[in-house]
Coordinates of C-alpha atoms in Angstrom, one line a residue:
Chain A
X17 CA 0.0 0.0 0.0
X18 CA 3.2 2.8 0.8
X19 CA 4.6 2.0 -2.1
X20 CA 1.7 1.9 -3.7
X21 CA 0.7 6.0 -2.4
X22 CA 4.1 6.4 -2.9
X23 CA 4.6 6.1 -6.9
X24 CA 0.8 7.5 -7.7
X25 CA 0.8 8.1 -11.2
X26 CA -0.6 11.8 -11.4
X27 CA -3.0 10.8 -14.2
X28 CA -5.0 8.9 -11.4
X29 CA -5.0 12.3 -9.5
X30 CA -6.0 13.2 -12.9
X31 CA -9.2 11.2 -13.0
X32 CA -9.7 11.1 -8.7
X33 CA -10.5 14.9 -10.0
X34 CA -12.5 15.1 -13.0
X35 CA -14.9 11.9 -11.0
X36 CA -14.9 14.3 -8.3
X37 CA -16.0 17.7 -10.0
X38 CA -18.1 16.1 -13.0
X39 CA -20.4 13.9 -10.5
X40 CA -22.1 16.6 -9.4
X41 CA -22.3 18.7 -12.0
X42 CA -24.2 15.0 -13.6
X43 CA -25.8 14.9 -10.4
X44 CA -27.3 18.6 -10.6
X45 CA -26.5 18.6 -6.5
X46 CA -26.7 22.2 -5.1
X47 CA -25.4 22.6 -1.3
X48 CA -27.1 25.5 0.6
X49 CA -25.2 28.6 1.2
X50 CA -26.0 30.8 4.1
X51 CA -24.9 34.3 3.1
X52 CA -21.3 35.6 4.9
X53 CA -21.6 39.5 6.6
X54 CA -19.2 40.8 3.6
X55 CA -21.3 39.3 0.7
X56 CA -24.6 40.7 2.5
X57 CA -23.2 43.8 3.6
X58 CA -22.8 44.1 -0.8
X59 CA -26.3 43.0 -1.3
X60 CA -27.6 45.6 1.5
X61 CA -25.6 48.4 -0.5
X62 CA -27.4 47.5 -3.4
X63 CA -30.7 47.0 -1.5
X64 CA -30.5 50.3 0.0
X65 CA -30.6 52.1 -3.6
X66 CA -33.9 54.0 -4.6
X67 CA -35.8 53.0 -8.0
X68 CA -33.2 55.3 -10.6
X69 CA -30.6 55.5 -8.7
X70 CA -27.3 55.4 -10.5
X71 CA -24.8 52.3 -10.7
X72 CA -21.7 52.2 -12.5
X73 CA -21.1 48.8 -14.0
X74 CA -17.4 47.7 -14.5
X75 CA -16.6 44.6 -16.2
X76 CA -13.5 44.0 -15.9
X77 CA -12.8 40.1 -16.6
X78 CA -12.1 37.8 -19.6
X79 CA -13.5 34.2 -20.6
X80 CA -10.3 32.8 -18.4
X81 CA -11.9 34.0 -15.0
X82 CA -15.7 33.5 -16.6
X83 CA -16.7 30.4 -14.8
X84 CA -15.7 32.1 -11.1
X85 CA -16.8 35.1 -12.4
X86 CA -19.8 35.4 -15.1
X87 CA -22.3 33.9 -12.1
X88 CA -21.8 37.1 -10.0
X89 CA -21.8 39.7 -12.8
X90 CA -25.2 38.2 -14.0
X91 CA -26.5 38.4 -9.9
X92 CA -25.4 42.3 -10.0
X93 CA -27.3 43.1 -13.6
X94 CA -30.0 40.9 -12.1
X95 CA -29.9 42.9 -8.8
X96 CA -30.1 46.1 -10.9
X97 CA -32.5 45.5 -12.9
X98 CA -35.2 43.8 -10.1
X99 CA -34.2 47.0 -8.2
X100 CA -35.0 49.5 -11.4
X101 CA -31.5 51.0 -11.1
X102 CA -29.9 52.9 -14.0
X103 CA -26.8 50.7 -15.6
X104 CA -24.3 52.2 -16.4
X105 CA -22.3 49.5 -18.2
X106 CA -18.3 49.9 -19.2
X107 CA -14.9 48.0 -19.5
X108 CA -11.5 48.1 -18.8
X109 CA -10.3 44.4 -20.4
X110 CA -10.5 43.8 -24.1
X111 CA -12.5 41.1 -24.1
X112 CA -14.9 42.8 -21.3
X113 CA -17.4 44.3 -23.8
X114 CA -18.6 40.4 -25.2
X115 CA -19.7 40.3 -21.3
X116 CA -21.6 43.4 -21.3
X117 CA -23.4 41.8 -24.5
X118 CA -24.0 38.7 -23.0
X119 CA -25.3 40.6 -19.7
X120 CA -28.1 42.5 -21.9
X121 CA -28.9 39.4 -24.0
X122 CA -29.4 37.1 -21.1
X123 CA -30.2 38.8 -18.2
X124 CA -32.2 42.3 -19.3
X125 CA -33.9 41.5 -22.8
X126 CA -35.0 37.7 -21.6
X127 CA -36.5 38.9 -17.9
X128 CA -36.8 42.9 -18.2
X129 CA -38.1 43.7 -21.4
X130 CA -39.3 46.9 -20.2
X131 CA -35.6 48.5 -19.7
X132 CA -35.3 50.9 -22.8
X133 CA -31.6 51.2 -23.9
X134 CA -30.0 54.7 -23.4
X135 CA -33.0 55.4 -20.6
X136 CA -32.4 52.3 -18.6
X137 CA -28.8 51.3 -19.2
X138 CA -25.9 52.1 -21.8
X139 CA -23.1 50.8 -22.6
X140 CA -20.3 52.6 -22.8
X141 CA -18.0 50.0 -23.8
X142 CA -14.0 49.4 -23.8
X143 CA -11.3 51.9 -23.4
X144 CA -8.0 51.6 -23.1
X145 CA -6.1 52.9 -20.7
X146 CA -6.3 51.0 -17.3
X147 CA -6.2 53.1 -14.0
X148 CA -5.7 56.1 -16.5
X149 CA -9.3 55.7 -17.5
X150 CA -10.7 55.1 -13.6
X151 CA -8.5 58.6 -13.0
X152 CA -10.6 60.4 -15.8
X153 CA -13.6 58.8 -15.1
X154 CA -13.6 60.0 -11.3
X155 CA -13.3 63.8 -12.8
X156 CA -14.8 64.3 -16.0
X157 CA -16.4 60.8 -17.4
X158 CA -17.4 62.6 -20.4
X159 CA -14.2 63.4 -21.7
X160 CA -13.4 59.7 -21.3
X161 CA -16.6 58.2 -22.8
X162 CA -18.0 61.0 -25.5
X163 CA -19.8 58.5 -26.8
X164 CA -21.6 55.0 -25.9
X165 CA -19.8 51.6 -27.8
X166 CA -22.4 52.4 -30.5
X167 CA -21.3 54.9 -31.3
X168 CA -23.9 57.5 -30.0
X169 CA -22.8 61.1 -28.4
X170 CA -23.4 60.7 -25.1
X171 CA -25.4 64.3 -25.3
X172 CA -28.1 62.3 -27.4
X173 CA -28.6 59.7 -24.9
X174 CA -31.3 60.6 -21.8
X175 CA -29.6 58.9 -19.4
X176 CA -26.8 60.4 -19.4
X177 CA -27.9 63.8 -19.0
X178 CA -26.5 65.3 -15.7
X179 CA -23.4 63.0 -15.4
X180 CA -20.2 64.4 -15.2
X181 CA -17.9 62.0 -13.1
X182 CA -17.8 59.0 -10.7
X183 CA -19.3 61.5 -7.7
X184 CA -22.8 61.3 -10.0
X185 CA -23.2 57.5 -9.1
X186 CA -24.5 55.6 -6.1
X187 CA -22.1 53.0 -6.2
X188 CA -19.7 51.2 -8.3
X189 CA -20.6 47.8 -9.3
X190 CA -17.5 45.6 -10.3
X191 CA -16.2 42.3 -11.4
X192 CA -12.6 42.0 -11.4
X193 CA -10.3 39.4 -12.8
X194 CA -6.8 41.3 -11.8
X195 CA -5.4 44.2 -13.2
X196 CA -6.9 46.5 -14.0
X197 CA -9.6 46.3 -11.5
X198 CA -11.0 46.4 -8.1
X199 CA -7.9 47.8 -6.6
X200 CA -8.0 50.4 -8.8
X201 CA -11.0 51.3 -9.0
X202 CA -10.6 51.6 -4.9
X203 CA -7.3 53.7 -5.5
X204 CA -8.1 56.1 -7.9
X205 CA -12.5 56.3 -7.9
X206 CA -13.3 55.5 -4.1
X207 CA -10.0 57.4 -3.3
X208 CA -11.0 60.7 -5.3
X209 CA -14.6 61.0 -3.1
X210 CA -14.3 59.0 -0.1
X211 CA -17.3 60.3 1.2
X212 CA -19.5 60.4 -2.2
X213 CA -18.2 56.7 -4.2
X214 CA -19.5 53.5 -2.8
X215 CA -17.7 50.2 -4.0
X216 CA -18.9 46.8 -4.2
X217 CA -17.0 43.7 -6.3
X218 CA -17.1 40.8 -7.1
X219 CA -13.1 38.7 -7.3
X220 CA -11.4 35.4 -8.3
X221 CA -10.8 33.6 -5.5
X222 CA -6.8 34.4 -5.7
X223 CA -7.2 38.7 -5.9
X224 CA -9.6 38.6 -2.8
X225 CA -6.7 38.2 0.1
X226 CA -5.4 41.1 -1.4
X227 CA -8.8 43.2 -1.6
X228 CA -10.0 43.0 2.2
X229 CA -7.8 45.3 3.4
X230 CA -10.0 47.8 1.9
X231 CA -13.4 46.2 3.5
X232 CA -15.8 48.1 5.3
X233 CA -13.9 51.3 4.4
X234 CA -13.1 51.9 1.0
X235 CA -14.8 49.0 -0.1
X236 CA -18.8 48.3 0.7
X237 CA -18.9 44.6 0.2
X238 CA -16.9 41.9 -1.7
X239 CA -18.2 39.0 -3.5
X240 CA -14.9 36.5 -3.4
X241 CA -14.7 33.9 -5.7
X242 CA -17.8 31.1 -6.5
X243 CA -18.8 31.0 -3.3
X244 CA -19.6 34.9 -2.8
X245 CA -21.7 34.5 -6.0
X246 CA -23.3 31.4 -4.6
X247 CA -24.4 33.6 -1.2
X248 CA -25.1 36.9 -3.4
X249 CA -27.4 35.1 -5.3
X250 CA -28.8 33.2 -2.4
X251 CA -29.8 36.7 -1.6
X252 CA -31.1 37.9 -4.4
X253 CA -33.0 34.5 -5.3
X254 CA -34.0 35.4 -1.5
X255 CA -35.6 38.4 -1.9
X256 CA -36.6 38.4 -5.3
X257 CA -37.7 34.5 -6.6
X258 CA -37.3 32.3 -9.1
X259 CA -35.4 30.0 -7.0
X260 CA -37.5 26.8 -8.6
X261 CA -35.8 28.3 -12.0
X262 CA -32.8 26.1 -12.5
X263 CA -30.7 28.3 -14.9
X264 CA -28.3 31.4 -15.1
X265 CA -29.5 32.7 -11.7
X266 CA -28.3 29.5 -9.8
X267 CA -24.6 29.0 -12.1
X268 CA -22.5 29.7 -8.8
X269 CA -25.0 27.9 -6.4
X270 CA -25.3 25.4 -8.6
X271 CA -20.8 25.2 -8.8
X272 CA -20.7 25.1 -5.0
X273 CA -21.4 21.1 -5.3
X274 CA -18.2 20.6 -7.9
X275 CA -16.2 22.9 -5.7
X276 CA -16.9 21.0 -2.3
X277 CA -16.1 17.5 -3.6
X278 CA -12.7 19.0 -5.4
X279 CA -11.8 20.4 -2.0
X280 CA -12.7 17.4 -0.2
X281 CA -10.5 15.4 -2.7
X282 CA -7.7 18.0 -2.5
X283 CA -8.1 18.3 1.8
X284 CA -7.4 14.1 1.5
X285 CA -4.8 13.9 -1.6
X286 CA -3.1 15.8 1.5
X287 CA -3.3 14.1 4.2
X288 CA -2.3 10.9 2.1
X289 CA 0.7 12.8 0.8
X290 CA 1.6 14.1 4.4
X291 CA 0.7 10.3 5.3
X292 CA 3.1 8.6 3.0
X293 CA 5.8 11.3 3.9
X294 CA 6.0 10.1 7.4
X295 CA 6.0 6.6 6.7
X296 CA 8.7 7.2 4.3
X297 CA 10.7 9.6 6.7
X298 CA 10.0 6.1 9.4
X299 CA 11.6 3.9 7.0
X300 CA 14.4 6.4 6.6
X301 CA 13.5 7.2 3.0
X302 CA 12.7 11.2 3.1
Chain B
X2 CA 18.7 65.2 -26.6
X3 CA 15.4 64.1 -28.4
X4 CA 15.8 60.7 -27.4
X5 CA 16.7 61.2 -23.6
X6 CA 16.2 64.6 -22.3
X7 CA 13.0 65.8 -24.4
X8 CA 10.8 62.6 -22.8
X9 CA 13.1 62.8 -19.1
X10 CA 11.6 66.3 -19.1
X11 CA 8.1 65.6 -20.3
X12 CA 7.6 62.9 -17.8
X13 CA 8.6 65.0 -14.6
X14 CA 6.3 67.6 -15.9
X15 CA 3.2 65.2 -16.3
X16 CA 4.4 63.3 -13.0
X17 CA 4.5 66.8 -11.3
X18 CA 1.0 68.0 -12.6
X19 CA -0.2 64.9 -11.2
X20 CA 1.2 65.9 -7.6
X21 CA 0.0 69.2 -7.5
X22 CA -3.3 68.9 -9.1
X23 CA -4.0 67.1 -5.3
X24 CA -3.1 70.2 -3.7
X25 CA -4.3 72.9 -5.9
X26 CA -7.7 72.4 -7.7
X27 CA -6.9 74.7 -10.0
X28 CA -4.3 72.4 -11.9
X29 CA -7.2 69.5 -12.2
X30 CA -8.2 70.6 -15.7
X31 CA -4.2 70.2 -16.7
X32 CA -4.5 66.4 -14.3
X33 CA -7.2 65.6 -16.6
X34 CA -5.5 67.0 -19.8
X35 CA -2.3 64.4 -18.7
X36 CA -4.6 61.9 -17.8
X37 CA -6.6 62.1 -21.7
X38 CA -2.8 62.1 -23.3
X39 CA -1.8 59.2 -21.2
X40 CA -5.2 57.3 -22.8
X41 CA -4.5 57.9 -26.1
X42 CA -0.7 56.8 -25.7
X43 CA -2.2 53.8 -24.2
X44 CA -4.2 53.5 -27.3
X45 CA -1.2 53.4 -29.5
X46 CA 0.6 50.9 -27.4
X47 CA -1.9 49.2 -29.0
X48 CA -0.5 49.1 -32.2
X49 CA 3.2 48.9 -31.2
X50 CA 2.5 46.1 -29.2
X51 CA 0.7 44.3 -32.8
X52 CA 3.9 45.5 -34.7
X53 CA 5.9 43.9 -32.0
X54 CA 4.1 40.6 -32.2
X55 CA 4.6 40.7 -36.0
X56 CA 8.1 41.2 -35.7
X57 CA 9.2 38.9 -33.1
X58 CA 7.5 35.9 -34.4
X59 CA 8.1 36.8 -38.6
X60 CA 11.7 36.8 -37.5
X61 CA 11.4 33.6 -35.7
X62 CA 9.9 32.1 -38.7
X63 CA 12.3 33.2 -41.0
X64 CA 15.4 32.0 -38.7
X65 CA 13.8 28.8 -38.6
X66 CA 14.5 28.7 -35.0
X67 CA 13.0 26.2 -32.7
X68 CA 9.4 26.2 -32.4
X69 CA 9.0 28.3 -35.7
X70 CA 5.7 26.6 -36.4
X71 CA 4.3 27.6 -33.0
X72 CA 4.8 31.5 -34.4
X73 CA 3.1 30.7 -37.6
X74 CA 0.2 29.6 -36.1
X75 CA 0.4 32.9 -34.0
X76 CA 0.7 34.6 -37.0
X77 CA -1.8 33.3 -38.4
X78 CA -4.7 33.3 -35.8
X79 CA -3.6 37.4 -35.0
X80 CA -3.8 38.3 -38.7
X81 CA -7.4 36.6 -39.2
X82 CA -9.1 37.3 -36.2
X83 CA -7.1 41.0 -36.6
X84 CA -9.2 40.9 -40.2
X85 CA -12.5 39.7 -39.3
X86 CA -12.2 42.5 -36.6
X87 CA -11.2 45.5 -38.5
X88 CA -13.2 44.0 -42.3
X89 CA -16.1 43.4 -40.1
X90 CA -16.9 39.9 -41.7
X91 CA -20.0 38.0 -41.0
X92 CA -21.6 41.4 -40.1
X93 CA -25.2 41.8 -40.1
X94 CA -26.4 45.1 -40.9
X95 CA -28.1 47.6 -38.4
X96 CA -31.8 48.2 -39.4
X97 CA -31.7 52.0 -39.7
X98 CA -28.8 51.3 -42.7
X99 CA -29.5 47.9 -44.1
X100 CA -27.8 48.1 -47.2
X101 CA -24.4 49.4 -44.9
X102 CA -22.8 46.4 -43.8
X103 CA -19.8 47.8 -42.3
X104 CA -22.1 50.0 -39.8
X105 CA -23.0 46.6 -38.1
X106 CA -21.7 46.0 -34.8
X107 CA -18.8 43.9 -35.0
X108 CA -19.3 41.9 -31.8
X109 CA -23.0 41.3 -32.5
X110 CA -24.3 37.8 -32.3
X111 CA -23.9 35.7 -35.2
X112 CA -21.0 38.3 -36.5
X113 CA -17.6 36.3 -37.3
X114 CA -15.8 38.3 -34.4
X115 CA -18.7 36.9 -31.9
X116 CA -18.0 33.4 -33.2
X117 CA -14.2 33.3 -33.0
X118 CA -14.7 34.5 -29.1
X119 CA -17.9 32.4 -28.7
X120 CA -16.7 29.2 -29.7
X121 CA -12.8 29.5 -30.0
X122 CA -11.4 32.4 -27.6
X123 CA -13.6 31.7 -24.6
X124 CA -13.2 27.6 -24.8
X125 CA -9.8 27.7 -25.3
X126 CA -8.9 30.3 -22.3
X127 CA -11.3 28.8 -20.1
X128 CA -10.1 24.9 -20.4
X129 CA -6.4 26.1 -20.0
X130 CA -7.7 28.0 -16.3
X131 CA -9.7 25.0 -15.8
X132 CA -7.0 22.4 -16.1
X133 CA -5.1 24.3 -13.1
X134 CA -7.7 22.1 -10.8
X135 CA -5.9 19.2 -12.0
X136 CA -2.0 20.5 -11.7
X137 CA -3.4 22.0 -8.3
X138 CA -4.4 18.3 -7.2
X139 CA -1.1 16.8 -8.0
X140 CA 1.1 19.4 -6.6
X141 CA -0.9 19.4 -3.9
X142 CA -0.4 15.8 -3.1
X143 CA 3.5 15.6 -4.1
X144 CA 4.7 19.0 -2.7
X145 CA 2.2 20.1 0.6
X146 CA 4.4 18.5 3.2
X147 CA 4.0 19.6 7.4
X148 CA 7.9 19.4 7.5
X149 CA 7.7 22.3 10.4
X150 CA 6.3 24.8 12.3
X151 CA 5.6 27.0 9.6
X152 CA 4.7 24.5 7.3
X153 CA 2.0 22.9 9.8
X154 CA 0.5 26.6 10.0
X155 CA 0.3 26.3 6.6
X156 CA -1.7 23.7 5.9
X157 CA -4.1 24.1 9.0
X158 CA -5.0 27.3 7.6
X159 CA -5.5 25.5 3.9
X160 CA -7.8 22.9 5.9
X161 CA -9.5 25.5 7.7
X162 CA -10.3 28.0 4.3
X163 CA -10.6 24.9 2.2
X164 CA -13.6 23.4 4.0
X165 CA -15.2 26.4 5.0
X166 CA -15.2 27.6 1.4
X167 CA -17.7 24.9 0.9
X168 CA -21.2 23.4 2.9
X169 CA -18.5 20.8 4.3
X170 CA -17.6 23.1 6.8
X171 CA -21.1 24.1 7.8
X172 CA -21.7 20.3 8.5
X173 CA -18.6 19.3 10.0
X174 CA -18.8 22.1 12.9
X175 CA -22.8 21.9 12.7
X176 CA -22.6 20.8 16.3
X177 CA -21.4 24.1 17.4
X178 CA -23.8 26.3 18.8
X179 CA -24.3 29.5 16.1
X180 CA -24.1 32.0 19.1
X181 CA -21.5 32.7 21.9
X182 CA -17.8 32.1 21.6
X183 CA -18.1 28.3 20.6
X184 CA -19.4 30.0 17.1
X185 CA -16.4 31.2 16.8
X186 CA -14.9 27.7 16.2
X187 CA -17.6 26.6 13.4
X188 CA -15.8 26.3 10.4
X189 CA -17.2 29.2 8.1
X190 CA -16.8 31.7 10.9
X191 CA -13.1 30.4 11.3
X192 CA -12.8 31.3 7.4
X193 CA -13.9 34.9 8.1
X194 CA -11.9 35.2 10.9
X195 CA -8.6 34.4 8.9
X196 CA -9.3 36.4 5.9
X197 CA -10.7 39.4 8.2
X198 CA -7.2 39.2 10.6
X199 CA -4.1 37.4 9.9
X200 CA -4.6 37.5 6.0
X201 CA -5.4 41.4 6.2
X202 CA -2.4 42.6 8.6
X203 CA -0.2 40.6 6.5
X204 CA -1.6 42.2 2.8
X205 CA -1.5 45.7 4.9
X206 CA 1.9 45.2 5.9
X207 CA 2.9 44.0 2.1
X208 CA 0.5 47.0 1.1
X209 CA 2.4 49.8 2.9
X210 CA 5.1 48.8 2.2
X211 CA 4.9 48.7 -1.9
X212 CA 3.0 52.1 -1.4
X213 CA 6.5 53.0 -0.3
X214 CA 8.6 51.8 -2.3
X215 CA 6.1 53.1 -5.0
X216 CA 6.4 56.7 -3.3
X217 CA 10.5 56.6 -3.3
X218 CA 10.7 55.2 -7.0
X219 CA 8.5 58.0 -8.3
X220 CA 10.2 60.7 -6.5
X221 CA 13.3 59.2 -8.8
X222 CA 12.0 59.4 -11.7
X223 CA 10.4 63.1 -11.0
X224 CA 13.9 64.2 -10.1
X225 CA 15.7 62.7 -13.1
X226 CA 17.8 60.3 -10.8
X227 CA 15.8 57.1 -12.1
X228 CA 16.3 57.0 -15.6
X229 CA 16.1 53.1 -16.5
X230 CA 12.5 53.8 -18.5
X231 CA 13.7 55.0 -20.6
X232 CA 16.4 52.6 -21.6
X233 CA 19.7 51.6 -21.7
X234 CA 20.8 50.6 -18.5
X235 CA 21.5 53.8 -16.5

């Protein structure tokens, strides 16, 4: 059996994993989640917010971080749109503006057919620039975005009427892969109006050590990795139904069940490897 | 002089603008002036960083050097998805000008942009993220050793965030009571407690002290002492 642990080809490990994660996704298991005080402190921000109230939407992720990351940006634009909020929807990454499409294909013109484009929520697309961009936004957005990613002044479109910078929102709504992200949009938009910018986000699982430093402070609430989606739209689901809908709504309560059984698998592979260590170190082998 | 002092001199005046606008309001229109210039020199990057791609990887193809064929197909997938892009291929037409193709949106469904990321781009990146589960596993089992103090702390506190990540550690410390300082000990609140304390002092600590060495390195540059950006050596 030692020798056995010992020499464990890595393609069982392999296989030990994708058994572990595909079950139940085959399966269709979904844990419960009981929302943490950072991820409902984000949902309360959000809650608080009247019916055309102002959010600024940043996507800021690629298809890499998509499967941590695409179930909390749809709970936000879902959020948003339950609550009647204003979108304001923009980009920092490349590839960000696919996710903004996806966002108003899925989420706003399946379930809110009523939100008019350019009264409701814009898009106002990629731009170049990184924490340049966050800078200009936070004095003079309009400089930065004089038109929406179709290509229409921003003069013509209603909603924009009477916003000049970051100060004209009620909070920041983010989803952040890395850099640039929700660090800067905490350094150089919360940082320009403490007092005025609110800031929640929504991280991979590896960027969130480094973001709750700025929670409660600069930061309002922080979804962090699958399982702050899985509680945010515990919440939402909550407070506003369709929790018998399987679907987009339930993507990161619904990875919660592939996420326990690979950490289960990884919290034994382990022990076993710490097990096998001492044996060997016994036998005089380590 | 065109090549070293004329951009030494521009950045310490942009760097400076940037310093004073946050103690004299009236500078902010110049901050944001800088801050437009510094977007649209982002913008080009752009383009020198195509060019760059072009070059390095044309050269390597010509050289025949090892793993030429690897840049071909480099080549190859920028220059077509770079065309479909900027020739709008596949594009339907917008309904106000239906006989204008190219004033189509680009990354509208069923465009050839929105197919290359739909169902080549967006695969492709995410199975490369996804097999890090897998690598993660092994490395995990060959490498994640309690060999001493430190390494013991370790991996208690990957136990710890591990499980209470997940509804395991909800029902392994479901006997704890959910109030008083036994809650403490349940397994999710254990996961807070880490990531609220010893894993925030320590990214503080790691935060100050980058802000500081941030602080001394732009002080450098805005005194000319720090010229290494702008290349060779000094």
């Amino acid at each position: 059996m030692y020798e056995f642990l010992r020499d464990l080809d890595r393609r069982v490990i392999f296989s030990l994993m994708a058994v572990a994660v595909a079950v139940p996704i085959l399966l269709q298991i979904t844990p419960p989640e009981k929302a943490t005080p950072i991820v409902r402190d984000a949902f309360e921000t959000i809650e608080a917010l009247e019916e055309g109230d102002k959010v600024y939407m940043a996507f800021d992720f690629d298809p890499a971080s998509a499967g941590e990351l695409q179930p909390m940006a749809t709970a936000f634009v879902r959020h948003a749109s339950e609550k009647k909020l204003k979108i304001y929807f923009t980009a920092l990454w490349p590839v960000g503006p696919q996710f903004i499409k996806n966002a108003e294909r899925d989420v706003i013109k399946r379930d809110f057919p009523n939100m008019v484009y350019g009264e409701d929520y814009v898009d106002l697309g990629f731009k170049t620039g990184n924490e340049g961009v966050i800078k200009l936004v936070a004095n003079d957005l309009r400089a930065q975005y004089p038109q929406d990613a179709r290509g229409t002044p921003i003069d013509d479109i209603p909603m924009m009427e009477g916003v000049g910078s970051i100060r004209d929102f009620e909070v920041i709504m983010n989803v952040s892969a890395g850099y640039p992200g929700t660090k800067e949009w905490v350094q150089y938009a919360v940082a320009s109006a403490p007092d005025d910018v609110k800031l929640v986000a929504g991280c991979t699982g590896v960027q969130a050590p480094l973001l709750y430093p700025y929670y409660p402070q600069q930061m309002s609430g922080l979804l962090a990795a699958i399982k702050g989606a899985a509680e945010y739209e515990s919440l939402v689901l909550g407070k506003y139904g369709r929790e018998n809908e399987p679907g987009m709504y339930q993507e990161g309560l619904r990875r919660m069940a592939p996420q326990l059984s690979g950490h289960i698998l990884m919290v034994g592979l382990i022990f076993v490897g710490n097990l096998v260590y001492f044996m060997a170190r016994k036998r005089g082998e380590a | 002089m065109m090549k070293r002092t004329i951009p030494m001199l521009l950045a310490m005046a942009a760097g400076i603008v940037m310093i004073l606008a946050y103690f004299f309001p009236l500078l902010a229109p110049l901050q944001d002036k800088t801050t437009v210039w510094f977007n649209i020199l982002a913008a080009v990057a752009f383009i020198l960083g195509g060019g760059n791609l072009l070059k390095v990887h044309l050269k390597k193809v010509s050289d025949r050097r090892e793993g030429w064929a690897y840049s071909m197909i480099t080549l190859a997938a920028f220059v077509s998805v770079l065309a479909i892009g900027l020739f709008k291929l596949g594009v339907n037409p917008l309904d106000e000008f239906p006989t204008q193709r190219m004033a189509g949106d680009f990354r509208a469904e069923g465009s050839g942009f929105w197919y290359v990321y739909e169902y080549v781009f967006a695969p492709l990146t995410a199975t490369i993220f996804s097999m890090l589960a897998f690598y993660v596993a092994s490395a995990a089992f060959r490498a994640f050793r309690a060999k001493n103090l430190e390494a013991i702390l370790l991996l208690g506190t990957a136990f710890v965030i591990l499980l209470g990540r997940t509804a395991a550690g909800v029902f392994l410390t479901d006997f704890l009571p959910e109030e008083g300082m036994l809650a403490n000990f349940r397994l999710e609140n254990l996961t807070v407690w880490i990531m609220n304390n010893p894993v925030t002092a320590g990214n503080r600590a790691i935060m100050i002290g980058i802000a500081l060495g941030t602080a001394s390195v732009s002080l450098k540059i805005l005194l000319g002492v720090d010229r290494s950006y702008l290349g060779g050596g000094d």
